[in-house]
Short mmCIF file of C-alpha atoms and ligand atoms in Angstrom, two decimals:
data_model
loop_
_atom_site.label_atom_id
_atom_site.label_comp_id
_atom_site.label_asym_id
_atom_site.label_seq_id
_atom_site.Cartn_x
_atom_site.Cartn_y
_atom_site.Cartn_z
CA MET A 97 -32.73 -228.64 -109.80
CA SER A 98 -31.01 -225.39 -108.91
CA ARG A 99 -27.57 -225.84 -107.32
CA THR A 100 -25.10 -223.57 -105.56
CA VAL A 101 -21.88 -223.72 -107.54
CA ALA A 102 -18.45 -222.30 -106.68
CA PHE A 103 -16.71 -221.42 -109.97
CA ILE A 104 -12.98 -220.71 -109.72
CA GLY A 105 -11.17 -219.34 -112.79
CA LEU A 106 -13.32 -216.89 -114.75
CA GLY A 107 -11.04 -216.29 -117.74
CA HIS A 108 -11.73 -216.66 -121.47
CA MET A 109 -13.45 -220.01 -120.94
CA GLY A 110 -14.59 -219.94 -117.31
CA GLY A 111 -16.27 -216.52 -117.55
CA PRO A 112 -18.81 -217.47 -120.22
CA MET A 113 -19.24 -220.98 -118.77
CA ALA A 114 -20.16 -219.53 -115.37
CA ALA A 115 -22.53 -217.09 -117.11
CA ASN A 116 -24.29 -220.02 -118.78
CA LEU A 117 -24.80 -221.70 -115.41
CA VAL A 118 -26.43 -218.49 -114.14
CA LYS A 119 -28.68 -218.46 -117.24
CA ALA A 120 -29.68 -222.06 -116.46
CA GLY A 121 -30.93 -220.94 -113.03
CA HIS A 122 -28.03 -221.95 -110.78
CA ARG A 123 -26.56 -219.79 -108.06
CA VAL A 124 -22.91 -219.25 -108.99
CA ARG A 125 -20.29 -217.88 -106.62
CA GLY A 126 -17.24 -217.00 -108.64
CA HIS A 127 -13.65 -216.23 -107.86
CA ASP A 128 -10.67 -215.22 -110.01
CA LEU A 129 -7.32 -213.70 -109.07
CA ALA A 130 -7.77 -211.11 -111.85
CA PRO A 131 -10.15 -208.32 -110.71
CA GLU A 132 -11.26 -207.60 -114.31
CA SER A 133 -12.38 -211.23 -114.81
CA LEU A 134 -14.30 -211.14 -111.52
CA GLU A 135 -15.96 -207.89 -112.52
CA ALA A 136 -16.97 -209.21 -115.95
CA ALA A 137 -18.46 -212.33 -114.36
CA ALA A 138 -20.37 -210.22 -111.83
CA GLY A 139 -21.88 -208.35 -114.80
CA ALA A 140 -23.20 -211.70 -116.05
CA GLY A 141 -24.91 -212.50 -112.74
CA VAL A 142 -22.15 -214.38 -110.90
CA ASP A 143 -21.84 -213.55 -107.16
CA PRO A 144 -18.25 -212.33 -106.80
CA ALA A 145 -16.29 -213.90 -103.92
CA ALA A 146 -13.20 -212.23 -102.47
CA SER A 147 -11.41 -215.57 -102.09
CA ALA A 148 -11.70 -219.13 -103.34
CA GLY A 149 -12.45 -220.24 -99.77
CA GLN A 150 -15.35 -217.82 -99.57
CA ALA A 151 -16.76 -219.08 -102.89
CA VAL A 152 -16.51 -222.70 -101.80
CA THR A 153 -18.02 -222.38 -98.32
CA GLY A 154 -21.48 -223.94 -98.44
CA ALA A 155 -21.36 -224.72 -102.19
CA ASP A 156 -22.83 -228.01 -103.51
CA LEU A 157 -20.22 -228.27 -106.26
CA VAL A 158 -16.88 -226.68 -107.06
CA ILE A 159 -15.97 -226.13 -110.73
CA THR A 160 -12.43 -225.09 -111.67
CA MET A 161 -11.27 -223.68 -115.04
CA LEU A 162 -7.59 -222.88 -114.55
CA PRO A 163 -4.50 -222.66 -116.78
CA ALA A 164 -2.60 -225.83 -115.74
CA GLY A 165 -2.20 -228.70 -113.28
CA ASP A 166 -0.08 -226.71 -110.82
CA HIS A 167 -2.88 -224.16 -110.47
CA VAL A 168 -5.47 -226.87 -109.86
CA LEU A 169 -3.39 -228.77 -107.30
CA GLY A 170 -2.37 -225.52 -105.58
CA LEU A 171 -5.97 -224.39 -105.33
CA TYR A 172 -7.17 -227.79 -104.09
CA GLY A 173 -4.56 -227.47 -101.32
CA ASP A 174 -6.24 -224.23 -100.25
CA ILE A 175 -9.88 -225.27 -100.44
CA LEU A 176 -10.27 -229.01 -99.83
CA ASP A 177 -10.46 -228.44 -96.08
CA VAL A 178 -12.91 -225.54 -96.47
CA ALA A 179 -15.62 -227.32 -98.50
CA SER A 180 -18.41 -229.31 -96.85
CA PRO A 181 -17.67 -233.06 -96.66
CA GLY A 182 -18.78 -234.89 -99.82
CA THR A 183 -18.72 -231.80 -102.06
CA LEU A 184 -18.19 -232.69 -105.74
CA PHE A 185 -15.08 -231.10 -107.29
CA VAL A 186 -15.29 -230.86 -111.09
CA ASP A 187 -12.12 -229.75 -112.84
CA CYS A 188 -12.75 -228.54 -116.41
CA SER A 189 -9.19 -227.26 -117.00
CA THR A 190 -6.93 -229.09 -119.48
CA ILE A 191 -4.18 -230.61 -117.31
CA ASP A 192 -1.75 -233.51 -117.23
CA VAL A 193 -3.43 -236.92 -116.79
CA ALA A 194 -1.11 -237.63 -113.82
CA ASP A 195 -2.07 -234.29 -112.19
CA ALA A 196 -5.76 -235.07 -112.75
CA ARG A 197 -5.35 -238.41 -110.99
CA THR A 198 -3.51 -236.69 -108.12
CA ALA A 199 -6.32 -234.14 -107.85
CA HIS A 200 -8.86 -236.99 -107.60
CA GLU A 201 -6.79 -238.74 -104.91
CA ARG A 202 -6.39 -235.59 -102.84
CA ALA A 203 -10.08 -234.75 -103.09
CA VAL A 204 -11.09 -238.24 -102.00
CA ALA A 205 -8.51 -238.28 -99.17
CA ALA A 206 -10.07 -235.04 -97.90
CA GLY A 207 -13.56 -236.61 -97.87
CA MET A 208 -14.67 -235.00 -101.16
CA ARG A 209 -15.69 -236.44 -104.55
CA ALA A 210 -14.09 -235.60 -107.89
CA LEU A 211 -14.57 -235.59 -111.66
CA ASP A 212 -12.21 -234.40 -114.39
CA ALA A 213 -14.21 -232.83 -117.22
CA PRO A 214 -12.04 -230.98 -119.77
CA VAL A 215 -13.67 -229.40 -122.78
CA SER A 216 -13.33 -228.99 -126.48
CA GLY A 217 -14.98 -226.17 -128.45
CA GLY A 218 -12.99 -223.06 -127.51
CA VAL A 219 -14.21 -219.66 -126.44
CA VAL A 220 -16.95 -219.67 -129.08
CA GLY A 221 -18.28 -222.94 -127.66
CA ALA A 222 -18.01 -221.62 -124.09
CA GLU A 223 -20.06 -218.55 -125.02
CA ALA A 224 -22.68 -220.45 -127.04
CA ALA A 225 -22.91 -223.35 -124.53
CA THR A 226 -21.92 -225.81 -127.27
CA LEU A 227 -18.82 -227.31 -125.61
CA THR A 228 -18.05 -231.02 -125.60
CA PHE A 229 -17.20 -232.33 -122.11
CA MET A 230 -15.06 -235.46 -121.61
CA ALA A 231 -15.51 -236.73 -118.09
CA GLY A 232 -13.45 -239.07 -115.89
CA GLY A 233 -14.59 -240.37 -112.52
CA GLY A 234 -17.27 -242.50 -110.91
CA SER A 235 -20.77 -243.00 -112.32
CA ASP A 236 -22.48 -241.27 -109.38
CA GLU A 237 -20.22 -238.24 -109.72
CA PHE A 238 -20.86 -238.14 -113.47
CA THR A 239 -24.63 -238.38 -113.00
CA GLU A 240 -24.57 -235.53 -110.50
CA ALA A 241 -22.43 -233.24 -112.67
CA GLU A 242 -24.08 -234.05 -116.01
CA PRO A 243 -27.00 -231.55 -115.83
CA LEU A 244 -24.57 -228.73 -115.00
CA LEU A 245 -22.17 -229.70 -117.77
CA ALA A 246 -25.13 -229.97 -120.18
CA ALA A 247 -26.04 -226.36 -119.31
CA MET A 248 -22.59 -225.30 -120.57
CA GLY A 249 -22.25 -227.66 -123.53
CA ARG A 250 -23.87 -229.72 -126.25
CA LYS A 251 -22.28 -233.10 -125.62
CA VAL A 252 -21.15 -234.75 -122.38
CA VAL A 253 -19.28 -238.07 -122.60
CA HIS A 254 -18.36 -240.27 -119.62
CA CYS A 255 -14.96 -241.65 -120.70
CA GLY A 256 -14.11 -243.83 -117.67
CA GLY A 257 -12.48 -243.49 -114.26
CA ALA A 258 -10.23 -240.78 -112.77
CA GLY A 259 -8.20 -239.02 -115.49
CA ALA A 260 -10.09 -240.60 -118.41
CA GLY A 261 -11.53 -237.23 -119.48
CA GLN A 262 -8.04 -235.72 -119.69
CA ALA A 263 -6.83 -238.84 -121.52
CA ALA A 264 -9.58 -238.46 -124.15
CA LYS A 265 -8.79 -234.77 -124.55
CA ILE A 266 -5.06 -235.23 -125.22
CA CYS A 267 -5.59 -238.27 -127.49
CA ASN A 268 -8.09 -236.29 -129.58
CA ASN A 269 -5.79 -233.30 -129.80
CA MET A 270 -2.84 -235.49 -130.71
CA ILE A 271 -4.88 -236.68 -133.72
CA LEU A 272 -5.69 -233.06 -134.53
CA GLY A 273 -2.10 -231.78 -134.24
CA VAL A 274 -0.64 -234.61 -136.33
CA SER A 275 -3.37 -234.34 -138.96
CA MET A 276 -2.93 -230.56 -139.29
CA ILE A 277 0.77 -231.07 -140.00
CA ALA A 278 -0.02 -233.87 -142.49
CA VAL A 279 -2.58 -231.70 -144.33
CA SER A 280 -0.19 -228.73 -144.37
CA GLU A 281 2.70 -230.81 -145.72
CA ALA A 282 0.41 -232.22 -148.43
CA PHE A 283 -0.60 -228.71 -149.56
CA VAL A 284 3.06 -227.60 -149.66
CA LEU A 285 4.03 -230.76 -151.59
CA GLY A 286 1.10 -230.10 -153.98
CA GLU A 287 2.34 -226.53 -154.53
CA SER A 288 5.77 -227.83 -155.50
CA LEU A 289 4.12 -230.21 -157.98
CA GLY A 290 1.99 -227.48 -159.57
CA LEU A 291 -1.26 -228.77 -158.02
CA SER A 292 -3.81 -226.08 -157.11
CA HIS A 293 -5.13 -225.86 -153.54
CA GLN A 294 -8.67 -226.25 -154.82
CA ALA A 295 -7.89 -229.38 -156.81
CA LEU A 296 -6.18 -231.08 -153.86
CA TYR A 297 -9.04 -230.03 -151.58
CA ASP A 298 -11.73 -231.30 -153.98
CA VAL A 299 -10.05 -234.69 -154.16
CA ALA A 300 -8.85 -235.19 -150.58
CA SER A 301 -12.00 -233.85 -148.87
CA THR A 302 -14.06 -236.54 -150.59
CA ALA A 303 -11.38 -239.25 -150.54
CA SER A 304 -9.42 -241.10 -147.89
CA GLY A 305 -7.43 -238.00 -146.87
CA GLN A 306 -10.56 -236.39 -145.44
CA CYS A 307 -10.28 -235.07 -141.86
CA TRP A 308 -11.37 -232.06 -139.76
CA ALA A 309 -8.03 -230.28 -140.29
CA LEU A 310 -8.71 -230.34 -144.03
CA SER A 311 -12.45 -230.00 -144.44
CA VAL A 312 -13.26 -227.55 -141.60
CA ASN A 313 -10.02 -225.81 -140.60
CA CYS A 314 -8.32 -225.94 -144.02
CA PRO A 315 -4.83 -224.38 -143.57
CA VAL A 316 -4.71 -222.64 -146.98
CA PRO A 317 -7.04 -219.81 -148.02
CA GLY A 318 -9.75 -220.48 -150.58
CA PRO A 319 -11.34 -223.93 -150.34
CA VAL A 320 -13.12 -223.44 -146.96
CA PRO A 321 -14.15 -219.76 -146.69
CA ALA A 322 -14.80 -219.89 -142.92
CA SER A 323 -11.40 -221.36 -142.02
CA PRO A 324 -8.89 -219.08 -140.18
CA ALA A 325 -6.55 -219.18 -143.22
CA ASN A 326 -8.96 -216.73 -144.89
CA HIS A 327 -8.82 -214.36 -141.91
CA ASP A 328 -5.09 -213.87 -141.47
CA TYR A 329 -4.95 -216.99 -139.25
CA ARG A 330 -6.86 -215.38 -136.38
CA PRO A 331 -7.89 -218.16 -133.96
CA GLY A 332 -9.87 -220.38 -133.90
CA PHE A 333 -7.66 -222.53 -131.79
CA ALA A 334 -4.46 -220.70 -130.86
CA ALA A 335 -1.17 -222.44 -131.63
CA SER A 336 -0.05 -221.87 -128.02
CA LEU A 337 -2.97 -224.00 -126.79
CA MET A 338 -2.20 -226.73 -129.34
CA ALA A 339 1.44 -226.66 -128.16
CA LYS A 340 0.26 -227.00 -124.55
CA ASP A 341 -2.07 -229.93 -125.31
CA LEU A 342 0.55 -231.75 -127.39
CA GLY A 343 3.02 -231.20 -124.54
CA LEU A 344 0.56 -232.94 -122.19
CA ALA A 345 0.17 -235.76 -124.73
CA ALA A 346 3.98 -236.04 -125.00
CA ASN A 347 4.26 -236.30 -121.19
CA ALA A 348 1.77 -239.16 -121.21
CA VAL A 349 3.51 -240.87 -124.16
CA ARG A 350 6.87 -240.75 -122.38
CA SER A 351 5.66 -241.71 -118.93
CA GLY A 352 3.65 -244.61 -120.37
CA GLY A 353 6.56 -245.84 -122.52
CA VAL A 354 4.28 -245.59 -125.58
CA HIS A 355 5.77 -245.53 -129.07
CA ALA A 356 4.15 -242.50 -130.73
CA GLU A 357 6.74 -240.90 -133.01
CA LEU A 358 4.39 -238.57 -134.85
CA GLY A 359 2.72 -237.32 -131.67
CA LEU A 360 6.11 -236.44 -130.15
CA ARG A 361 7.30 -234.78 -133.38
CA ALA A 362 4.05 -232.80 -133.68
CA ALA A 363 4.60 -231.52 -130.12
CA GLU A 364 8.11 -230.33 -131.05
CA LEU A 365 6.91 -228.61 -134.22
CA PHE A 366 4.00 -226.82 -132.53
CA VAL A 367 6.14 -225.71 -129.57
CA ALA A 368 8.72 -224.23 -132.00
CA TYR A 369 5.97 -222.60 -134.09
CA ALA A 370 4.24 -221.13 -131.01
CA GLU A 371 7.55 -219.83 -129.60
CA GLN A 372 8.64 -218.23 -132.88
CA VAL A 373 5.74 -216.61 -134.69
CA GLY A 374 2.54 -218.41 -134.02
CA ALA A 375 1.60 -218.09 -130.33
CA THR A 376 -1.51 -216.05 -131.00
CA GLU A 377 -2.24 -217.38 -134.48
CA ASP A 378 -4.59 -220.20 -135.29
CA PHE A 379 -2.67 -223.47 -135.21
CA SER A 380 -3.33 -223.99 -138.95
CA GLY A 381 -0.84 -221.14 -139.58
CA ILE A 382 1.89 -223.78 -139.15
CA VAL A 383 1.48 -224.33 -142.91
CA ARG A 384 3.44 -221.10 -143.47
CA THR A 385 6.34 -222.29 -141.34
CA ILE A 386 6.38 -225.58 -143.24
CA ARG A 387 6.32 -223.69 -146.57
CA ASN A 388 9.12 -221.35 -145.45
CA GLN A 389 11.30 -224.25 -144.35
CA ASN A 390 10.71 -225.78 -147.76
CA GLY A 391 11.93 -222.54 -149.38
CA GLU A 392 15.03 -222.46 -147.14
CA GLN A 393 16.00 -226.00 -148.13
CA ALA A 394 15.53 -225.39 -151.91
P1 NAD B 227 -7.44 -217.95 -119.07
O1 NAD B 227 -6.01 -217.68 -118.79
O2 NAD B 227 -8.21 -216.98 -119.89
O3 NAD B 227 -8.24 -218.15 -117.68
C1 NAD B 227 -7.69 -218.75 -116.54
C2 NAD B 227 -8.11 -217.91 -115.35
O4 NAD B 227 -7.72 -218.54 -114.15
C3 NAD B 227 -7.47 -216.51 -115.34
O5 NAD B 227 -8.50 -215.54 -115.34
C4 NAD B 227 -6.65 -216.49 -114.04
O6 NAD B 227 -6.64 -215.22 -113.40
C5 NAD B 227 -7.39 -217.53 -113.21
N1 NAD B 227 -6.61 -218.13 -112.13
C6 NAD B 227 -5.39 -218.69 -112.18
N2 NAD B 227 -5.06 -219.18 -110.96
C7 NAD B 227 -6.10 -218.92 -110.13
C8 NAD B 227 -6.37 -219.18 -108.76
N3 NAD B 227 -5.49 -219.82 -107.99
N4 NAD B 227 -7.53 -218.75 -108.26
C9 NAD B 227 -8.43 -218.10 -109.01
N5 NAD B 227 -8.25 -217.83 -110.32
C10 NAD B 227 -7.08 -218.23 -110.86
O7 NAD B 227 -7.47 -219.42 -119.73
P2 NAD B 227 -8.68 -220.05 -120.58
O8 NAD B 227 -8.46 -219.81 -122.03
O9 NAD B 227 -9.97 -219.68 -119.93
O10 NAD B 227 -8.36 -221.61 -120.37
C11 NAD B 227 -8.67 -222.25 -119.14
C12 NAD B 227 -8.44 -223.75 -119.32
O11 NAD B 227 -9.24 -224.23 -120.39
C13 NAD B 227 -6.98 -224.10 -119.68
O12 NAD B 227 -6.63 -225.26 -118.99
C14 NAD B 227 -7.05 -224.32 -121.19
O13 NAD B 227 -6.04 -225.21 -121.66
C15 NAD B 227 -8.44 -224.91 -121.34
N6 NAD B 227 -9.04 -224.73 -122.68
C16 NAD B 227 -8.98 -223.52 -123.28
C17 NAD B 227 -9.56 -223.37 -124.54
C18 NAD B 227 -9.52 -222.02 -125.24
O14 NAD B 227 -9.85 -221.97 -126.45
N7 NAD B 227 -9.18 -220.93 -124.56
C19 NAD B 227 -10.18 -224.45 -125.16
C20 NAD B 227 -10.25 -225.68 -124.49
C21 NAD B 227 -9.67 -225.80 -123.24
#
């Protein structure tokens, strides 16, 4: 069924996602504060709207793909009283779990319905419509949004109630951040013991050390030719985004009183790495910082 969708936030991720909705036969009215993003989306068949309110008026669904929770809550403040009663608001941005729950509450209080549906898969996945969506909200809302999310991705998982999509996203990325540091430290330890990268890879990738950070995004050049380490650490998944996601995980760890030492430490290390050299590098480049620190201590 063809729907009329308001799509707000047409950046690196939102632009290609909106274009995939157009390809799937939906009418998409897009808005972005950046004129160049709006223009690029218009080139892909999105109807450009001069304001978010204009995009939302008369839309069946509102999809947002914005930088952070403040942007989402600020925008909701502007448009919740413009949308038709009962409109489904689907936020695909990666934001704080607490902000996601607030967004749900505000949408419902304004007579709307809501789903949080952050993604994994990066810009490549957004362009190829191979994203994974992690959704939080009611079953009816999930059922309504699912065909649209499926047009932009390969896998759509209903994780639970309000905020559960954001919770799944930060828990997954906490595993990823911690495991990338563990794999990097193991390679640097192996170097100091005279162990070749290939030998450690051949053992660990088929033994109990196996994980995505090692076998797909291997942080040292050689063993996995497609990994960013072989391409001067071009992302991939930028370290600044990993730092952001681990910061969201750290917020949830602290506010929940959860004991998660490695998650908190990984957040510190990725924030420092992103602030110093790595903001635009793939997050696996943290292996070089770990190696350099090793050299400084020797
Ligand atoms: P981006 O900065 O490229 O795009 C965000 C867009 O939102 C910008 O074009 C900006 O102009 C627009 N915007 C901000 N406030 C607005 C407002 N009030 N009204 C209209 N437009 C507004 O960021 P991105 O890389 O597309 O990421 C978007 C979200 O997706 C983030 O939450 C990010 O964490 C998440 N994410 C990104 C990736 C990735 O690889 N880039 C992967 C997974 C998840």
